[in-house]
PDB file of C-alpha atoms in Angstrom:
ATOM      1  CA  UNK P 754       9.859  21.607 -12.373  1.00 66.00           C
ATOM      2  CA  UNK P 755       5.559  21.631 -10.708  1.00 81.00           C
ATOM      3  CA  UNK P 756       5.894  20.354  -7.066  1.00 94.00           C
ATOM      4  CA  UNK P 757       3.877  17.189  -7.056  1.00 97.00           C
ATOM      5  CA  UNK P 758      -0.131  16.720  -6.108  1.00 98.00           C
ATOM      6  CA  UNK P 759       0.242  12.834  -6.902  1.00 98.00           C
ATOM      7  CA  UNK P 760       3.351  10.474  -4.832  1.00 98.00           C
ATOM      8  CA  UNK P 761       3.057   7.007  -5.993  1.00 98.00           C
ATOM      9  CA  UNK P 762       5.563   4.495  -3.998  1.00 98.00           C
ATOM     10  CA  UNK P 763       6.329   1.305  -5.631  1.00 98.00           C
ATOM     11  CA  UNK P 764       8.148  -0.722  -2.972  1.00 97.00           C
ATOM     12  CA  UNK P 765      10.722  -2.947  -4.843  1.00 97.00           C
ATOM     13  CA  UNK P 766      12.707  -5.874  -3.039  1.00 96.00           C
ATOM     14  CA  UNK P 767      15.148  -8.536  -5.794  1.00 97.00           C
ATOM     15  CA  UNK P 768      12.738  -6.965  -8.021  1.00 97.00           C
ATOM     16  CA  UNK P 769      14.349  -5.580 -11.059  1.00 97.00           C
ATOM     17  CA  UNK P 770      12.788  -7.787 -14.082  1.00 97.00           C
ATOM     18  CA  UNK P 771       9.204  -6.728 -12.554  1.00 97.00           C
ATOM     19  CA  UNK P 772      11.203  -2.901 -12.016  1.00 97.00           C
ATOM     20  CA  UNK P 773      11.760  -2.861 -15.965  1.00 97.00           C
ATOM     21  CA  UNK P 774       8.089  -2.911 -16.908  1.00 97.00           C
ATOM     22  CA  UNK P 775       6.573  -1.283 -13.830  1.00 98.00           C
ATOM     23  CA  UNK P 776       8.411   2.411 -14.438  1.00 98.00           C
ATOM     24  CA  UNK P 777       7.508   2.371 -17.901  1.00 98.00           C
ATOM     25  CA  UNK P 778       3.745   1.619 -17.863  1.00 98.00           C
ATOM     26  CA  UNK P 779       3.618   3.721 -14.343  1.00 98.00           C
ATOM     27  CA  UNK P 780       4.815   6.540 -16.059  1.00 98.00           C
ATOM     28  CA  UNK P 781       2.650   6.369 -19.292  1.00 98.00           C
ATOM     29  CA  UNK P 782      -0.225   6.032 -17.044  1.00 98.00           C
ATOM     30  CA  UNK P 783       0.490   8.406 -14.196  1.00 98.00           C
ATOM     31  CA  UNK P 784       0.968  11.178 -17.583  1.00 98.00           C
ATOM     32  CA  UNK P 785      -3.091  10.299 -19.039  1.00 98.00           C
ATOM     33  CA  UNK P 786      -4.172  11.697 -15.153  1.00 97.00           C
ATOM     34  CA  UNK P 787      -3.093  15.141 -15.934  1.00 97.00           C
ATOM     35  CA  UNK P 788      -1.270  15.880 -12.695  1.00 97.00           C
ATOM     36  CA  UNK P 789       1.700  16.919 -11.539  1.00 98.00           C
ATOM     37  CA  UNK P 790       3.486  13.540 -10.061  1.00 98.00           C
ATOM     38  CA  UNK P 791       6.967  12.012  -8.269  1.00 98.00           C
ATOM     39  CA  UNK P 792       7.529   8.064  -8.768  1.00 98.00           C
ATOM     40  CA  UNK P 793       9.074   6.896  -5.553  1.00 98.00           C
ATOM     41  CA  UNK P 794      11.111   3.595  -6.152  1.00 98.00           C
ATOM     42  CA  UNK P 795      11.497   2.828  -2.447  1.00 97.00           C
ATOM     43  CA  UNK P 796      13.872  -0.008  -3.253  1.00 97.00           C
ATOM     44  CA  UNK P 797      14.757  -2.259   0.645  1.00 95.00           C
ATOM     45  CA  UNK P 798      18.069  -3.750   0.504  1.00 94.00           C
ATOM     46  CA  UNK P 799      18.190  -5.997  -2.861  1.00 97.00           C
ATOM     47  CA  UNK P 800      20.903  -8.585  -4.006  1.00 97.00           C
ATOM     48  CA  UNK P 801      19.675  -8.110  -7.828  1.00 97.00           C
ATOM     49  CA  UNK P 802      20.250  -5.424  -9.117  1.00 97.00           C
ATOM     50  CA  UNK P 803      17.254  -3.204  -8.564  1.00 98.00           C
ATOM     51  CA  UNK P 804      19.693  -0.652  -7.226  1.00 98.00           C
ATOM     52  CA  UNK P 805      20.925   0.243 -10.606  1.00 98.00           C
ATOM     53  CA  UNK P 806      18.259  -0.279 -12.570  1.00 98.00           C
ATOM     54  CA  UNK P 807      16.317   2.174 -10.154  1.00 98.00           C
ATOM     55  CA  UNK P 808      19.094   5.024 -10.705  1.00 98.00           C
ATOM     56  CA  UNK P 809      18.609   4.652 -14.829  1.00 98.00           C
ATOM     57  CA  UNK P 810      15.240   5.420 -14.726  1.00 98.00           C
ATOM     58  CA  UNK P 811      16.204   8.737 -12.187  1.00 98.00           C
ATOM     59  CA  UNK P 812      18.737   9.597 -14.313  1.00 98.00           C
ATOM     60  CA  UNK P 813      16.403   9.396 -17.475  1.00 97.00           C
ATOM     61  CA  UNK P 814      13.681  10.958 -15.569  1.00 98.00           C
ATOM     62  CA  UNK P 815      13.419  13.867 -13.067  1.00 97.00           C
ATOM     63  CA  UNK P 816      10.434  12.812 -11.307  1.00 98.00           C
ATOM     64  CA  UNK P 817      11.310   9.562 -10.436  1.00 98.00           C
ATOM     65  CA  UNK P 818      13.179   9.372  -7.119  1.00 98.00           C
ATOM     66  CA  UNK P 819      15.119   6.113  -5.351  1.00 98.00           C
ATOM     67  CA  UNK P 820      14.702   5.494  -1.826  1.00 97.00           C
ATOM     68  CA  UNK P 821      17.130   2.799  -1.016  1.00 97.00           C
ATOM     69  CA  UNK P 822      18.042   1.192   2.494  1.00 97.00           C
ATOM     70  CA  UNK P 823      21.609  -1.121   2.718  1.00 96.00           C
ATOM     71  CA  UNK P 824      19.164  -2.730   5.162  1.00 95.00           C
ATOM     72  CA  UNK P 825      16.005  -4.517   5.245  1.00 95.00           C
ATOM     73  CA  UNK P 826      13.184  -2.345   6.407  1.00 95.00           C
ATOM     74  CA  UNK P 827      10.463  -4.379   5.403  1.00 93.00           C
ATOM     75  CA  UNK P 828       6.648  -2.970   3.522  1.00 93.00           C
ATOM     76  CA  UNK P 829       5.815  -1.482   6.316  1.00 95.00           C
ATOM     77  CA  UNK P 830       9.259   0.688   6.683  1.00 96.00           C
ATOM     78  CA  UNK P 831       9.362   1.266   3.389  1.00 96.00           C
ATOM     79  CA  UNK P 832       6.444   2.854   2.922  1.00 97.00           C
ATOM     80  CA  UNK P 833       6.895   4.510   6.282  1.00 97.00           C
ATOM     81  CA  UNK P 834      10.127   6.332   4.974  1.00 97.00           C
ATOM     82  CA  UNK P 835       8.644   6.619   1.632  1.00 97.00           C
ATOM     83  CA  UNK P 836       5.783   8.874   2.988  1.00 98.00           C
ATOM     84  CA  UNK P 837       7.974  11.473   5.229  1.00 97.00           C
ATOM     85  CA  UNK P 838      10.123  12.209   2.225  1.00 97.00           C
ATOM     86  CA  UNK P 839       7.194  12.213  -0.533  1.00 98.00           C
ATOM     87  CA  UNK P 840       5.752  15.448  -1.252  1.00 97.00           C
ATOM     88  CA  UNK P 841       2.421  15.482  -2.785  1.00 98.00           C
ATOM     89  CA  UNK P 842      -0.733  16.285  -0.669  1.00 98.00           C
ATOM     90  CA  UNK P 843      -2.014  12.474  -2.525  1.00 98.00           C
ATOM     91  CA  UNK P 844      -0.001   9.721  -1.237  1.00 98.00           C
ATOM     92  CA  UNK P 845      -0.275   5.961  -3.544  1.00 98.00           C
ATOM     93  CA  UNK P 846       1.397   3.117  -3.306  1.00 98.00           C
ATOM     94  CA  UNK P 847       0.907  -0.300  -5.487  1.00 98.00           C
ATOM     95  CA  UNK P 848       2.790  -3.796  -6.120  1.00 97.00           C
ATOM     96  CA  UNK P 849       5.870  -3.731  -8.336  1.00 97.00           C
ATOM     97  CA  UNK P 850       4.815  -6.889 -10.295  1.00 97.00           C
ATOM     98  CA  UNK P 851       1.508  -4.954 -11.668  1.00 97.00           C
ATOM     99  CA  UNK P 852      -0.884  -7.052 -10.491  1.00 96.00           C
ATOM    100  CA  UNK P 853      -3.642  -4.589 -10.302  1.00 98.00           C
ATOM    101  CA  UNK P 854      -4.426  -3.204 -13.513  1.00 98.00           C
ATOM    102  CA  UNK P 855      -3.547   0.594 -13.393  1.00 98.00           C
ATOM    103  CA  UNK P 856      -6.146   1.118 -15.522  1.00 98.00           C
ATOM    104  CA  UNK P 857      -8.018   1.364 -11.822  1.00 98.00           C
ATOM    105  CA  UNK P 858      -5.896   4.384 -11.009  1.00 98.00           C
ATOM    106  CA  UNK P 859      -7.871   6.912 -11.709  1.00 98.00           C
ATOM    107  CA  UNK P 860     -10.609   6.059 -10.217  1.00 98.00           C
ATOM    108  CA  UNK P 861      -8.671   5.247  -6.766  1.00 98.00           C
ATOM    109  CA  UNK P 862      -7.389   8.983  -7.164  1.00 98.00           C
ATOM    110  CA  UNK P 863     -10.392  10.617  -8.377  1.00 98.00           C
ATOM    111  CA  UNK P 864     -11.827   9.257  -4.801  1.00 98.00           C
ATOM    112  CA  UNK P 865      -9.537  11.320  -2.969  1.00 98.00           C
ATOM    113  CA  UNK P 866      -9.621  13.818  -4.719  1.00 98.00           C
ATOM    114  CA  UNK P 867     -13.389  14.238  -4.416  1.00 98.00           C
ATOM    115  CA  UNK P 868     -12.661  13.880  -0.261  1.00 97.00           C
ATOM    116  CA  UNK P 869     -12.551  10.378   0.441  1.00 98.00           C
ATOM    117  CA  UNK P 870      -9.329  10.208   3.339  1.00 98.00           C
ATOM    118  CA  UNK P 871      -8.760   6.361   1.782  1.00 98.00           C
ATOM    119  CA  UNK P 872      -9.280   4.868  -1.178  1.00 98.00           C
ATOM    120  CA  UNK P 873      -8.578   1.396  -1.579  1.00 98.00           C
ATOM    121  CA  UNK P 874      -9.108  -1.505  -4.385  1.00 98.00           C
ATOM    122  CA  UNK P 875     -10.399  -4.652  -3.670  1.00 97.00           C
ATOM    123  CA  UNK P 876     -10.432  -7.836  -4.661  1.00 96.00           C
ATOM    124  CA  UNK P 877     -13.786  -9.166  -2.843  1.00 94.00           C
ATOM    125  CA  UNK P 878     -15.872  -6.944  -4.420  1.00 97.00           C
ATOM    126  CA  UNK P 879     -18.498  -8.526  -6.875  1.00 96.00           C
ATOM    127  CA  UNK P 880     -17.638  -6.063 -10.010  1.00 98.00           C
ATOM    128  CA  UNK P 881     -13.648  -7.201  -9.284  1.00 97.00           C
ATOM    129  CA  UNK P 882     -11.697  -9.566 -11.553  1.00 97.00           C
ATOM    130  CA  UNK P 883      -9.277 -11.207 -10.174  1.00 95.00           C
ATOM    131  CA  UNK P 884      -7.562 -14.754 -11.133  1.00 93.00           C
ATOM    132  CA  UNK P 885      -4.801 -16.513  -8.440  1.00 84.00           C
ATOM    133  CA  UNK P 886      -4.895 -20.219  -6.627  1.00 85.00           C
ATOM    134  CA  UNK P 887      -6.555 -22.112  -4.493  1.00 80.00           C
ATOM    135  CA  UNK P 888      -4.040 -21.380  -1.687  1.00 81.00           C
ATOM    136  CA  UNK P 889      -3.824 -17.607  -1.703  1.00 76.00           C
ATOM    137  CA  UNK P 890      -7.605 -17.033  -2.021  1.00 81.00           C
ATOM    138  CA  UNK P 891      -7.749 -19.128   0.818  1.00 84.00           C
ATOM    139  CA  UNK P 892      -5.319 -17.795   2.937  1.00 85.00           C
ATOM    140  CA  UNK P 893      -6.557 -14.187   1.670  1.00 83.00           C
ATOM    141  CA  UNK P 894      -9.987 -15.161   2.520  1.00 84.00           C
ATOM    142  CA  UNK P 895      -9.243 -16.341   5.787  1.00 86.00           C
ATOM    143  CA  UNK P 896      -7.224 -13.371   7.090  1.00 88.00           C
ATOM    144  CA  UNK P 897      -9.472 -11.243   5.836  1.00 88.00           C
ATOM    145  CA  UNK P 898     -12.420 -12.785   7.677  1.00 90.00           C
ATOM    146  CA  UNK P 899     -10.194 -12.550  10.696  1.00 91.00           C
ATOM    147  CA  UNK P 900      -9.493  -8.872  10.086  1.00 91.00           C
ATOM    148  CA  UNK P 901     -13.543  -8.169  10.162  1.00 92.00           C
ATOM    149  CA  UNK P 902     -14.017  -9.751  13.393  1.00 93.00           C
ATOM    150  CA  UNK P 903     -11.899  -8.964  15.388  1.00 93.00           C
ATOM    151  CA  UNK P 904     -11.833  -5.430  14.424  1.00 90.00           C
ATOM    152  CA  UNK P 905     -15.078  -5.170  13.575  1.00 90.00           C
ATOM    153  CA  UNK P 906     -13.742  -3.750  10.246  1.00 93.00           C
ATOM    154  CA  UNK P 907     -16.433  -2.881   7.549  1.00 94.00           C
ATOM    155  CA  UNK P 908     -13.843  -3.947   4.943  1.00 96.00           C
ATOM    156  CA  UNK P 909     -13.289  -5.835   2.095  1.00 94.00           C
ATOM    157  CA  UNK P 910      -9.979  -6.456   1.286  1.00 95.00           C
ATOM    158  CA  UNK P 911      -7.499  -4.613   3.722  1.00 94.00           C
ATOM    159  CA  UNK P 912      -3.975  -6.291   2.331  1.00 91.00           C
ATOM    160  CA  UNK P 913      -4.161  -5.348  -2.119  1.00 95.00           C
ATOM    161  CA  UNK P 914      -1.486  -3.493  -2.615  1.00 95.00           C
ATOM    162  CA  UNK P 915      -3.420  -0.678  -4.606  1.00 98.00           C
ATOM    163  CA  UNK P 916      -4.016   2.122  -2.311  1.00 98.00           C
ATOM    164  CA  UNK P 917      -4.458   6.258  -2.134  1.00 98.00           C
ATOM    165  CA  UNK P 918      -4.285   8.658   1.384  1.00 98.00           C
ATOM    166  CA  UNK P 919      -4.937  11.857   1.698  1.00 98.00           C
ATOM    167  CA  UNK P 920      -1.331  12.762   3.206  1.00 98.00           C
ATOM    168  CA  UNK P 921      -2.013  14.796   5.757  1.00 97.00           C
ATOM    169  CA  UNK P 922      -4.528  12.438   7.433  1.00 97.00           C
ATOM    170  CA  UNK P 923      -1.905   9.479   7.291  1.00 98.00           C
ATOM    171  CA  UNK P 924       0.491  11.766   8.624  1.00 97.00           C
ATOM    172  CA  UNK P 925      -1.413  11.891  11.766  1.00 97.00           C
ATOM    173  CA  UNK P 926      -2.184   7.837  11.912  1.00 97.00           C
ATOM    174  CA  UNK P 927       1.942   7.390  11.168  1.00 96.00           C
ATOM    175  CA  UNK P 928       3.192   8.060  15.686  1.00 95.00           C
ATOM    176  CA  UNK P 929       1.156   5.412  16.048  1.00 95.00           C
ATOM    177  CA  UNK P 930       2.008   2.457  13.341  1.00 96.00           C
ATOM    178  CA  UNK P 931       4.075   0.175  14.779  1.00 94.00           C
ATOM    179  CA  UNK P 932       4.056  -2.532  12.283  1.00 92.00           C
ATOM    180  CA  UNK P 933       7.273  -2.180  10.062  1.00 91.00           C
ATOM    181  CA  UNK P 934       6.129  -5.595   8.242  1.00 89.00           C
ATOM    182  CA  UNK P 935       3.005  -6.537   5.761  1.00 86.00           C
ATOM    183  CA  UNK P 936       0.284  -5.734   8.352  1.00 90.00           C
ATOM    184  CA  UNK P 937       1.385  -2.634   7.382  1.00 94.00           C
ATOM    185  CA  UNK P 938      -1.370  -1.908   5.778  1.00 94.00           C
ATOM    186  CA  UNK P 939      -4.358  -3.578   8.146  1.00 94.00           C
ATOM    187  CA  UNK P 940      -3.042  -1.601  11.001  1.00 95.00           C
ATOM    188  CA  UNK P 941      -3.623   1.650   9.006  1.00 97.00           C
ATOM    189  CA  UNK P 942      -6.994   0.752   8.180  1.00 97.00           C
ATOM    190  CA  UNK P 943      -7.952  -0.331  11.683  1.00 95.00           C
ATOM    191  CA  UNK P 944      -6.354   2.994  12.719  1.00 96.00           C
ATOM    192  CA  UNK P 945      -8.344   4.667   9.985  1.00 97.00           C
ATOM    193  CA  UNK P 946     -11.522   3.733  10.850  1.00 95.00           C
ATOM    194  CA  UNK P 947     -11.297   3.631  14.741  1.00 95.00           C
ATOM    195  CA  UNK P 948     -10.858   7.648  14.329  1.00 95.00           C
ATOM    196  CA  UNK P 949     -13.545   7.853  12.007  1.00 96.00           C
ATOM    197  CA  UNK P 950     -11.982   8.092   8.343  1.00 97.00           C
ATOM    198  CA  UNK P 951     -13.798   7.740   5.619  1.00 98.00           C
ATOM    199  CA  UNK P 952     -12.687   4.618   3.195  1.00 98.00           C
ATOM    200  CA  UNK P 953     -14.076   3.804  -0.019  1.00 98.00           C
ATOM    201  CA  UNK P 954     -13.125   0.570  -1.913  1.00 98.00           C
ATOM    202  CA  UNK P 955     -13.062   0.419  -5.474  1.00 98.00           C
ATOM    203  CA  UNK P 956     -13.258  -3.223  -8.645  1.00 98.00           C
ATOM    204  CA  UNK P 957      -9.822  -4.266  -9.906  1.00 98.00           C
ATOM    205  CA  UNK P 958      -8.907  -6.736 -12.053  1.00 98.00           C
ATOM    206  CA  UNK P 959      -6.433  -8.417 -10.857  1.00 96.00           C
ATOM    207  CA  UNK P 960      -4.116 -11.123 -11.217  1.00 95.00           C
ATOM    208  CA  UNK P 961      -1.587 -13.010  -9.219  1.00 91.00           C
ATOM    209  CA  UNK P 962       1.814 -12.533 -10.032  1.00 79.00           C
ATOM    210  CA  UNK P 963       4.634 -14.899 -10.673  1.00 70.00           C
ATOM    211  CA  UNK P 964       6.627 -14.311  -7.830  1.00 64.00           C
ATOM    212  CA  UNK P 965       4.951 -13.324  -4.253  1.00 55.00           C
ATOM    213  CA  UNK P 966       7.001 -12.459  -0.682  1.00 49.00           C
ATOM    214  CA  UNK P 967       4.109 -13.803   1.236  1.00 53.00           C
ATOM    215  CA  UNK P 968       3.918 -16.913   2.604  1.00 55.00           C
ATOM    216  CA  UNK P 969       1.161 -19.108   3.791  1.00 52.00           C
ATOM    217  CA  UNK P 970       3.854 -19.504   6.883  1.00 55.00           C
ATOM    218  CA  UNK P 971       2.985 -15.658   7.134  1.00 63.00           C
ATOM    219  CA  UNK P 972      -0.234 -15.918   7.249  1.00 64.00           C
ATOM    220  CA  UNK P 973       0.168 -17.082  11.223  1.00 70.00           C
ATOM    221  CA  UNK P 974       2.751 -14.195  12.391  1.00 79.00           C
ATOM    222  CA  UNK P 975       0.018 -11.742  10.613  1.00 78.00           C
ATOM    223  CA  UNK P 976      -2.850 -13.163  12.573  1.00 82.00           C
ATOM    224  CA  UNK P 977      -1.255 -12.898  15.477  1.00 87.00           C
ATOM    225  CA  UNK P 978      -0.052  -9.460  14.733  1.00 88.00           C
ATOM    226  CA  UNK P 979      -3.977  -8.783  14.295  1.00 90.00           C
ATOM    227  CA  UNK P 980      -5.028 -10.418  17.369  1.00 92.00           C
ATOM    228  CA  UNK P 981      -2.265  -8.038  19.306  1.00 93.00           C
ATOM    229  CA  UNK P 982      -3.697  -4.852  17.374  1.00 92.00           C
ATOM    230  CA  UNK P 983      -7.361  -5.603  18.667  1.00 93.00           C
ATOM    231  CA  UNK P 984      -6.117  -5.519  21.610  1.00 94.00           C
ATOM    232  CA  UNK P 985      -4.595  -2.116  21.280  1.00 94.00           C
ATOM    233  CA  UNK P 986      -7.620  -0.154  19.670  1.00 93.00           C
ATOM    234  CA  UNK P 987     -10.207  -2.025  21.337  1.00 91.00           C
ATOM    235  CA  UNK P 988      -9.062  -2.074  24.752  1.00 92.00           C
ATOM    236  CA  UNK P 989      -6.483  -0.165  25.409  1.00 92.00           C
ATOM    237  CA  UNK P 990      -7.996   2.842  23.413  1.00 91.00           C
ATOM    238  CA  UNK P 991      -4.324   3.140  21.576  1.00 90.00           C
ATOM    239  CA  UNK P 992      -5.289   5.569  18.726  1.00 89.00           C
ATOM    240  CA  UNK P 993      -5.833   9.339  18.369  1.00 87.00           C
ATOM    241  CA  UNK P 994      -8.992  10.668  19.093  1.00 86.00           C
ATOM    242  CA  UNK P 995      -8.753  14.136  18.313  1.00 78.00           C
ATOM    243  CA  UNK P 996      -7.943  14.026  14.871  1.00 79.00           C
TER     244      UNK P 996
END
């Protein structure tokens, strides 16, 4: 089997039903890209049979790998571990509910192939088509505005779960990444901008899934995490400066 050029990660936590839809859809799209790939199902202490479902896919396709943990690692912890075991030059992840239409995956990967360090899907571009509740819209808009102000970030959407990275560049940031939860994306992007990495946003079609693991109350803890992150980067200068 060829060494993968592309490592794709799907974080999984009690997502057995979504996994049954996401894996076949992913394989179809990934095969269409024409790049050798590995698909890592990052299963995080599920109790609904997600691990068993994932293992069934592994048995049927050697390009699929399960990264399992008996204890909850959180989104950031799971992605960090998946990155450490990945082999592709491009590291990519997206949500298991396929809230972002995979039709944009080719464009996302192409941006990295063309030289950008990080390519991300953005729900706040004029060309994007987004369907979600008013509550989710308000919390997302508020969070991203706060990040842009506190971190002097030029990025519009820090939290959309649809991102691709030059793996080598992302690995250079990892010793400085503290988050193991939902703010992992934001911290990585903030550190990347501080280091002068190129980040490009692309328009997407995005639809809020029936299940979301981000609650309104989480926004407050995420906000405090951003305040601490702003201090680390803008005051303490705690980021790599020679990469």
